[in-house]
CSV table of C-alpha atoms in Angstrom, one decimal:
chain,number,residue,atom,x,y,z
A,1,UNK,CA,87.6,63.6,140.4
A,2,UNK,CA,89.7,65.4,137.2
A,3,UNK,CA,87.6,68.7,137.8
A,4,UNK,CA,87.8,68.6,142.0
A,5,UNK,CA,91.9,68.1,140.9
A,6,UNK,CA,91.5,70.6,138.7
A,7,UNK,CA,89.6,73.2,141.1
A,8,UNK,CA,92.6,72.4,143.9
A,9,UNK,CA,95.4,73.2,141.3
A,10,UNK,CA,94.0,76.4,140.2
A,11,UNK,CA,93.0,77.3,144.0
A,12,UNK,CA,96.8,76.5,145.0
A,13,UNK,CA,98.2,78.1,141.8
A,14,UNK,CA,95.7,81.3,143.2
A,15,UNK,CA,97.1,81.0,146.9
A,16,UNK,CA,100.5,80.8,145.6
A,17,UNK,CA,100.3,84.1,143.6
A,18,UNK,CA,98.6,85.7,146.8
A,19,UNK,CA,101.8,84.3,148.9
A,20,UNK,CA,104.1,85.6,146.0
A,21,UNK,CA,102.4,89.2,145.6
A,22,UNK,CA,102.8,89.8,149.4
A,23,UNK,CA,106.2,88.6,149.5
A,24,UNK,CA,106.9,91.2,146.4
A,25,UNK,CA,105.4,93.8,148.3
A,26,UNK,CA,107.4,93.5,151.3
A,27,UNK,CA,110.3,92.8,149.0
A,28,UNK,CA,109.6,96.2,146.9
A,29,UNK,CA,109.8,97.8,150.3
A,30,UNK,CA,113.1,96.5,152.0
A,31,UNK,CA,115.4,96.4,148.6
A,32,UNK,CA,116.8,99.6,147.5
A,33,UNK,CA,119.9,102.0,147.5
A,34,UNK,CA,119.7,101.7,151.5
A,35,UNK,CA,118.4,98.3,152.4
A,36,UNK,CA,115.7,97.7,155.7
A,37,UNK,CA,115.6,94.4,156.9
A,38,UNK,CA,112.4,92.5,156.3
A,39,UNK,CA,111.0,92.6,159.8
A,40,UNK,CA,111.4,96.5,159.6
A,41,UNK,CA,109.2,96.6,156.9
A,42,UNK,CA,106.8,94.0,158.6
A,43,UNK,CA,106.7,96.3,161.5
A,44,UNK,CA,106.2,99.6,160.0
A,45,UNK,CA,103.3,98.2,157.6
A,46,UNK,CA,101.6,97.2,161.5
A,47,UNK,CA,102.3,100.6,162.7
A,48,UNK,CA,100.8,102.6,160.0
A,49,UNK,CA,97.7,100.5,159.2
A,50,UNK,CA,96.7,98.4,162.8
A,51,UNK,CA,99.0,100.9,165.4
A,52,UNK,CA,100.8,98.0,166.5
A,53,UNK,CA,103.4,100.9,168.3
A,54,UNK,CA,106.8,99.2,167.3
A,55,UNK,CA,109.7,101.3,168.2
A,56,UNK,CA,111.3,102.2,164.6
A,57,UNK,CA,113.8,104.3,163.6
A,58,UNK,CA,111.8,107.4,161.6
A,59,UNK,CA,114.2,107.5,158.8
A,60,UNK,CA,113.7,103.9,157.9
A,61,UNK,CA,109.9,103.8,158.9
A,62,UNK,CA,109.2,106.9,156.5
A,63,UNK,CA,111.2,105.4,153.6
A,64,UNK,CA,109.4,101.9,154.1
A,65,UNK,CA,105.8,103.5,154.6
A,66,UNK,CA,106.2,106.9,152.4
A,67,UNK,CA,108.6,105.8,149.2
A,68,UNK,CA,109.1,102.3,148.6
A,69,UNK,CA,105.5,101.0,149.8
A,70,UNK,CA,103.4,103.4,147.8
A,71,UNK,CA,106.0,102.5,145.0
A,72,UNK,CA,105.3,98.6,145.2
A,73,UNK,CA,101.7,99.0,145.3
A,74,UNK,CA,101.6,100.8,142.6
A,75,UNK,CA,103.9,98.8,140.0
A,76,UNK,CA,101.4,95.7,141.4
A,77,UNK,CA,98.2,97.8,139.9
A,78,UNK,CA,100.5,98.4,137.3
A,79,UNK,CA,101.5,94.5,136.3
A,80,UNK,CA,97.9,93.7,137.3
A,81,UNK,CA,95.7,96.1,134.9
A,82,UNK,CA,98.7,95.9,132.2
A,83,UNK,CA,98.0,92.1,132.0
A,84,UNK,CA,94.6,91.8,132.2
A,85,UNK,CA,94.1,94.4,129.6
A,86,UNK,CA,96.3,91.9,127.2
A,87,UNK,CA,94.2,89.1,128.2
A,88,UNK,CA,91.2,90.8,127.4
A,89,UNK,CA,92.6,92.5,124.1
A,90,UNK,CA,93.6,88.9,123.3
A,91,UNK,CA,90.5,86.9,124.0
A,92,UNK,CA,88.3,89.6,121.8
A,93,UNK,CA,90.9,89.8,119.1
A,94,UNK,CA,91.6,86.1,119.0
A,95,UNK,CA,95.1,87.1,118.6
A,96,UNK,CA,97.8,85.8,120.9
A,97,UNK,CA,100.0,89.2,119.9
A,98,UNK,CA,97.7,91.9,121.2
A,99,UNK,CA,98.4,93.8,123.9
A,100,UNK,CA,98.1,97.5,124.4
A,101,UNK,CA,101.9,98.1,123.8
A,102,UNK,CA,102.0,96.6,120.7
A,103,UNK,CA,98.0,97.8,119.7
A,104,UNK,CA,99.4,101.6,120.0
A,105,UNK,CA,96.8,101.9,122.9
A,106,UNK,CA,99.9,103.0,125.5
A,107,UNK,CA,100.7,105.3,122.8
A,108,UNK,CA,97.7,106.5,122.5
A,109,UNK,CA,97.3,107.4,126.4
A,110,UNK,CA,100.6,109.3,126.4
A,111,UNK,CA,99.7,111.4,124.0
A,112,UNK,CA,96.6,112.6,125.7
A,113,UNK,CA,98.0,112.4,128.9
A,114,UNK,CA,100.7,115.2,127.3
A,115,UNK,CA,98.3,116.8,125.9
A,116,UNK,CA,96.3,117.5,128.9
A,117,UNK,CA,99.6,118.3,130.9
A,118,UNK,CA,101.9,120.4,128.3
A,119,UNK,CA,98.5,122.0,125.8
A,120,UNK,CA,95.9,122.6,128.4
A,121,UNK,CA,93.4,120.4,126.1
A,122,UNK,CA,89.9,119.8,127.8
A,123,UNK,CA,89.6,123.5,129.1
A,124,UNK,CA,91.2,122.4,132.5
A,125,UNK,CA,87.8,119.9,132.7
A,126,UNK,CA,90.3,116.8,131.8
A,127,UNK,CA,92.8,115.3,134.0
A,128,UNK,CA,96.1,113.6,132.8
A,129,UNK,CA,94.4,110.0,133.4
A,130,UNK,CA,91.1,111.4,131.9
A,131,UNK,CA,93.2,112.7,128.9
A,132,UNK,CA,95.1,109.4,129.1
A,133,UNK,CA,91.5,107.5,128.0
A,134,UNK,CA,90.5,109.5,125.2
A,135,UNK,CA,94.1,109.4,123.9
A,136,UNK,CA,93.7,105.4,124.3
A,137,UNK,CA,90.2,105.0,123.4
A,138,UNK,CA,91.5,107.3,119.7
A,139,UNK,CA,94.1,104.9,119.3
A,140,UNK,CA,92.3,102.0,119.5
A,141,UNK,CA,89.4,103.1,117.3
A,142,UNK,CA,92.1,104.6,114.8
A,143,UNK,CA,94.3,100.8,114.7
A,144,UNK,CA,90.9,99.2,114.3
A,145,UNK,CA,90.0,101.1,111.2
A,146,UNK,CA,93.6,100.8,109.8
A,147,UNK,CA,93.4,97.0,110.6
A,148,UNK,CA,89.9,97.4,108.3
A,149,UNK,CA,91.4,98.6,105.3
A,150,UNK,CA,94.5,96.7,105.4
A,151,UNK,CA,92.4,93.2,105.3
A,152,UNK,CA,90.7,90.6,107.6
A,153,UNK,CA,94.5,88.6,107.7
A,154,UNK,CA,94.8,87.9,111.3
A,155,UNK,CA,98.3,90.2,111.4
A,156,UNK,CA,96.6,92.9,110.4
A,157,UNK,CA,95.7,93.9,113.7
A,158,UNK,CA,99.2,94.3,114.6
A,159,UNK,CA,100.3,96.1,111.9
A,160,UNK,CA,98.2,98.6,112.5
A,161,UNK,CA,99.0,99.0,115.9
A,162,UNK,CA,102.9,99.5,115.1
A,163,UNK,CA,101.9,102.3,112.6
A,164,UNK,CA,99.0,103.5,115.3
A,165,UNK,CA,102.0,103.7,117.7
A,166,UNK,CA,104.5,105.4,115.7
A,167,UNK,CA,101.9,108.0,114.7
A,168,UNK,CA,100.9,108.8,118.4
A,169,UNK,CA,104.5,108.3,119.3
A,170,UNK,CA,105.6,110.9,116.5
A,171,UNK,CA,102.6,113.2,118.1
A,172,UNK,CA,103.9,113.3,121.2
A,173,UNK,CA,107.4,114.2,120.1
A,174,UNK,CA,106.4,116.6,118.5
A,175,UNK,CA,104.1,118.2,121.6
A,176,UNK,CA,107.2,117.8,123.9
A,177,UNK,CA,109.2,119.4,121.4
A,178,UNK,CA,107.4,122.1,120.8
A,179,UNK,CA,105.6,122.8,124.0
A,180,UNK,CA,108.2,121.5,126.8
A,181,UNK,CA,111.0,123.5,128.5
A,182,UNK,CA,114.2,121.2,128.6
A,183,UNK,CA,113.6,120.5,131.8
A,184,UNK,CA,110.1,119.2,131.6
A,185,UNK,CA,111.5,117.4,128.2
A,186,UNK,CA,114.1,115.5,129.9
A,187,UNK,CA,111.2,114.4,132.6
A,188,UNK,CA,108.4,113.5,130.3
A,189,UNK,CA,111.0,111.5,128.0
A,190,UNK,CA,111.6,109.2,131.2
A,191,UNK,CA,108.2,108.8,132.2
A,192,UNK,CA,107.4,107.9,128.3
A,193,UNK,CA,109.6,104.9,129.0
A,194,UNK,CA,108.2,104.0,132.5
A,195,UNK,CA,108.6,105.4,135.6
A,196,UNK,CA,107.5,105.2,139.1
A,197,UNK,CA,109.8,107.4,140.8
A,198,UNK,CA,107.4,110.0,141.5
A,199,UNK,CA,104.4,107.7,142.4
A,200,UNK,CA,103.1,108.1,146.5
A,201,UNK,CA,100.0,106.8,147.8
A,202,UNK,CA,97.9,109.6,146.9
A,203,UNK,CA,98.5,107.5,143.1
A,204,UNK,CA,97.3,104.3,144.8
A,205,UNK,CA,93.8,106.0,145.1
A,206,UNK,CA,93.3,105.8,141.4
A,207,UNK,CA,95.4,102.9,140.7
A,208,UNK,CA,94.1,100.4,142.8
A,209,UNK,CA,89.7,100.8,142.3
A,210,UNK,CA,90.8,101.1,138.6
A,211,UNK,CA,92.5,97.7,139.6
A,212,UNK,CA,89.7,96.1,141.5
A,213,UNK,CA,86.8,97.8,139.2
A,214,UNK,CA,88.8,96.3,136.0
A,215,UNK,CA,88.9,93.3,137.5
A,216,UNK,CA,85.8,92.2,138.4
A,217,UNK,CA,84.0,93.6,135.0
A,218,UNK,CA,86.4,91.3,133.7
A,219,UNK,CA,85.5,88.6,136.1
A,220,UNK,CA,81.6,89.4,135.2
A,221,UNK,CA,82.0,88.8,131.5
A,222,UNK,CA,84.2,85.3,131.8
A,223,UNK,CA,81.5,83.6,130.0
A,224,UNK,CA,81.4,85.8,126.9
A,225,UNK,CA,85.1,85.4,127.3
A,226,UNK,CA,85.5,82.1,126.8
A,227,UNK,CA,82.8,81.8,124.0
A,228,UNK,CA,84.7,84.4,121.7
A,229,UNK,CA,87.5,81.8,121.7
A,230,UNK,CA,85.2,80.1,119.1
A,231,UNK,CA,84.3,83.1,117.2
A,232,UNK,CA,81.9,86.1,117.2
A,233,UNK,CA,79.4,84.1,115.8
A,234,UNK,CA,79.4,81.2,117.7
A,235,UNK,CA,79.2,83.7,120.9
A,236,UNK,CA,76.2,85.2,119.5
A,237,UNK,CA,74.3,81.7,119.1
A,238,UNK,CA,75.3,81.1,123.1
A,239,UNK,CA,73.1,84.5,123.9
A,240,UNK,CA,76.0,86.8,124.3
A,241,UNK,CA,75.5,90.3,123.0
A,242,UNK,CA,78.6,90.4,120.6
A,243,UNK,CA,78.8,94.1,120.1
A,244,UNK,CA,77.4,95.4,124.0
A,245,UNK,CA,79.8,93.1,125.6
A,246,UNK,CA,82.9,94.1,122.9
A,247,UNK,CA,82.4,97.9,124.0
A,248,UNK,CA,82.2,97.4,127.6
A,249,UNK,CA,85.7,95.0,127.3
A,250,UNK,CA,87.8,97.2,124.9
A,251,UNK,CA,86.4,100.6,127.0
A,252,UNK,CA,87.8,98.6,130.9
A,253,UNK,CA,91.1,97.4,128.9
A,254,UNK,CA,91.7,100.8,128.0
A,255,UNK,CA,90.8,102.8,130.6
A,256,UNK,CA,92.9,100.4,132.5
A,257,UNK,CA,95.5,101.2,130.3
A,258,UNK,CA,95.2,104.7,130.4
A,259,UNK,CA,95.0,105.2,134.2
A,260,UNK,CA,98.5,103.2,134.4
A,261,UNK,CA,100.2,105.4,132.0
A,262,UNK,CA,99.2,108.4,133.4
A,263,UNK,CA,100.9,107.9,136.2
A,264,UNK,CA,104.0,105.5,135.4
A,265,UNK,CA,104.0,106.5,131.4
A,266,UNK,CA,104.0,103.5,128.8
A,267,UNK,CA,105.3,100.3,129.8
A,268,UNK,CA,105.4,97.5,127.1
A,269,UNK,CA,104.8,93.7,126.8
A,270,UNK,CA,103.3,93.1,130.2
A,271,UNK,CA,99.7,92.9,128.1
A,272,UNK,CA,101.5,90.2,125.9
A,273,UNK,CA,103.6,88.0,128.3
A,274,UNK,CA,101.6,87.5,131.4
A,275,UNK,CA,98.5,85.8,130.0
A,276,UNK,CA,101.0,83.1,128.3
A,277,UNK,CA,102.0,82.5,130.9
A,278,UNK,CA,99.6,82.1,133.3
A,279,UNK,CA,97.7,80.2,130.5
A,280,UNK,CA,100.8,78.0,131.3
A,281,UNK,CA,99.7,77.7,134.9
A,282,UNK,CA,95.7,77.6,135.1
A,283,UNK,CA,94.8,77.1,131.3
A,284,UNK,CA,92.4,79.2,128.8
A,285,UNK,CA,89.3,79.2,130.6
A,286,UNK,CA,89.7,83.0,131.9
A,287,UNK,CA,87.3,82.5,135.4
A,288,UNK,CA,90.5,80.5,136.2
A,289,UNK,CA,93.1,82.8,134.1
A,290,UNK,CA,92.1,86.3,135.0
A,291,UNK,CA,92.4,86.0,138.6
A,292,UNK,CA,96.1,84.3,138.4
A,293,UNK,CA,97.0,87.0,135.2
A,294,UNK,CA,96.7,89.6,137.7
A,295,UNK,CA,98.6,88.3,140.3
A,296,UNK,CA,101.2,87.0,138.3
A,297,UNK,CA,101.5,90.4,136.1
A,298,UNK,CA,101.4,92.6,140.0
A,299,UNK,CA,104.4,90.1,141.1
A,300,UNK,CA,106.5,90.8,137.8
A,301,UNK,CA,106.2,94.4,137.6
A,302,UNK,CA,107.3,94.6,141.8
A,303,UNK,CA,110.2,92.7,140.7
A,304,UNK,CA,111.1,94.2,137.5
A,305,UNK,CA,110.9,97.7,139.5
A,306,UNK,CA,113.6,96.3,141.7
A,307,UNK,CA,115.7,95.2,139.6
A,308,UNK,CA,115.4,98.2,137.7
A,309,UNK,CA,116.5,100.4,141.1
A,310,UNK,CA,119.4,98.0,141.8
A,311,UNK,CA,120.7,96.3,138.7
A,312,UNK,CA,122.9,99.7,138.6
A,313,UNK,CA,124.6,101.2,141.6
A,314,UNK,CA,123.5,104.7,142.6
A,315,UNK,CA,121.0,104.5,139.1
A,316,UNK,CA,117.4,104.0,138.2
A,317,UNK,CA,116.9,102.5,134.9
A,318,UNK,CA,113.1,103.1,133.4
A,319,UNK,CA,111.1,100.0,134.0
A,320,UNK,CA,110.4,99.5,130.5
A,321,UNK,CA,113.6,99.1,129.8
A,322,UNK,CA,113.4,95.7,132.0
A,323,UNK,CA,110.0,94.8,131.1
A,324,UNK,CA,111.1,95.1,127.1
A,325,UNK,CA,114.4,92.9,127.9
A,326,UNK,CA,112.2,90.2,128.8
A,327,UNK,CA,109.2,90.8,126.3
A,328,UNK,CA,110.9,91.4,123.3
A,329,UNK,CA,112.1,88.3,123.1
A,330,UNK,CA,108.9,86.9,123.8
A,331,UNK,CA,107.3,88.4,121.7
A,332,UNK,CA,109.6,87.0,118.8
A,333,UNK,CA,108.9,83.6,120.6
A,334,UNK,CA,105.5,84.2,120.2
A,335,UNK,CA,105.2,85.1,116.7
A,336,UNK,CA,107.3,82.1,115.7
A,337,UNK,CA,104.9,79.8,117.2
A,338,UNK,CA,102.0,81.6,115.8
A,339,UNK,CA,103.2,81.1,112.1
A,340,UNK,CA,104.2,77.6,112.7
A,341,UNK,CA,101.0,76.4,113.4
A,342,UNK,CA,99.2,75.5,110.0
């Protein structure tokens, strides 16, 4: 009887963040500097995808369908891969404080994804996401040697992802500085601290199989999951192949990572937040977590992105800038909970 409870409470927590998601989408879509009503939005969505044939105005049907629906999609992939990355990153590390913010992994990214854009590296054979993974895969490999040398302490981990970061940070100062007109400075400086002004749907054909793909590798290794919670050892005497199963992980969390900040720049503390707290919701046992992590990091980052267009009149504030009002301070809440356990 406890696990058929159990199974209907994570199935209802599941439906909920489905009902939630879609009413953030249509949400992202209605609220801006010129606000559509709901049903306009409702109705131009059944135009575009089923031909429904609804008499809309064409200024507020192209806004809805062209701008602020590509735009809400995207910041869902966004909160979606951004979270499950942390859970991921989190499970593996056995560290409740990783996250690919924090690990210098989104640093990382951005400076290959600048790379590729401002220095022409890869020959013209790399793309800006493409550039975006290697960046993110040298990062993590670079933290993870640092977090070698420094000792086995549990921190260590993260404090060699806040000197990975600055580093790559530093790096890609330095390639905007030195490479970048003004005007291209001024735009890359933005999208460094999260932006989805420029996004259309041409973006959602990366960003959401990326999503999906990310997801269900994720989804196929919930088993080796779980047993890591217990230690590398322990998932080795269970049959799992520790180091296989570690490289496929890390590579989907940051090639998740990277396809997200090259094309809305580095956004921080999603990775960290949303597994807490949809571990609050479903519990630790990630078939159930993964699934509502997603959803509940797609609805946050829709939201975040409109408060981030309307908190200030006639202004767009980077969506980091929201995400690391909330996160920061979670982060600290985090931490103090982590060293008051004994």
């Amino acid at each position: 009887m406890a696990r058929v409870s159990s199974k209907l409470g994570v199935t209802g927590a599941v439906i909920a963040a489905l009902v939630l998601l879609l009413c953030a989408l249509i949400a992202g879509a209605a609220i801006g500097e010129t606000s559509i009503p709901f049903v306009v939005v409702v109705k131009t969505i059944a135009n575009r995808m089923f031909g429904a044939g609804y008499p809309l105005e064409a200024l507020d049907e192209g806004i809805v369908w062209s701008y602020r629906l590509s735009r809400a999609v995207i910041a869902a992939c966004c909160g979606a891969s951004l979270a499950l990355a942390g859970a991921v990153l989190q499970s593996l590390l056995r560290n409740p404080l990783a996250d690919p913010y924090i690990l210098g992994i989104s640093a990382g990214a951005s400076t290959g994804a600048v790379a590729v854009a401002l220095l022409g590296f890869g020959a013209g054979l790399l793309t800006m996401p493409m550039g975006a993974l290697v960046g993110a895969l040298a990062a993590f490999v670079l933290v993870s040697l640092l977090a070698m040398r420094a000792g086995s302490g549990s921190n260590a981990i993260i404090l060699a992802g806040v000197a990975g970061s600055q580093m790559f940070n530093a790096i890609t100062s330095f390639i905007v500085t030195k490479s970048a007109t003004a005007e291209q400075a001024r735009g890359i400086m933005f999208w460094l601290l999260g932006n989805l002004s420029g996004v259309r749907w041409p973006d959602v054909g990366l960003a959401l199989p990326v999503t999906i793909i990310g997801l269900l590798i994720c989804l196929w290794h919930v088993r080796a999951l779980d047993a890591f919670a217990f230690g590398n050892q322990a998932a080795a005497s269970l049959g799992i192949r520790v180091r296989r199963v570690q490289i496929i992980l890390i590579c989907t969390a940051a090639a998740m990572t990277a396809a997200m900040v090259s094309l809305v720049g580095s956004i921080g503390f999603i990775g960290l937040v949303i597994p807490h707290a949809a571990r609050l919701i479903v519990g630790v046992r990630h078939g159930r977590l993964l699934p509502v992590t997603a959803l509940v990091g797609a609805v946050f980052m829709i939201l975040a992105d409109i408060l981030s267009r309307t908190i200030i009149t006639g202004q767009v504030l980077p969506i980091g800038v929201i995400t690391a009002l909330v996160g920061a301070p979670a982060f600290a809440f985090i931490l103090g909970q982590k060293r008051a356990r004994p």
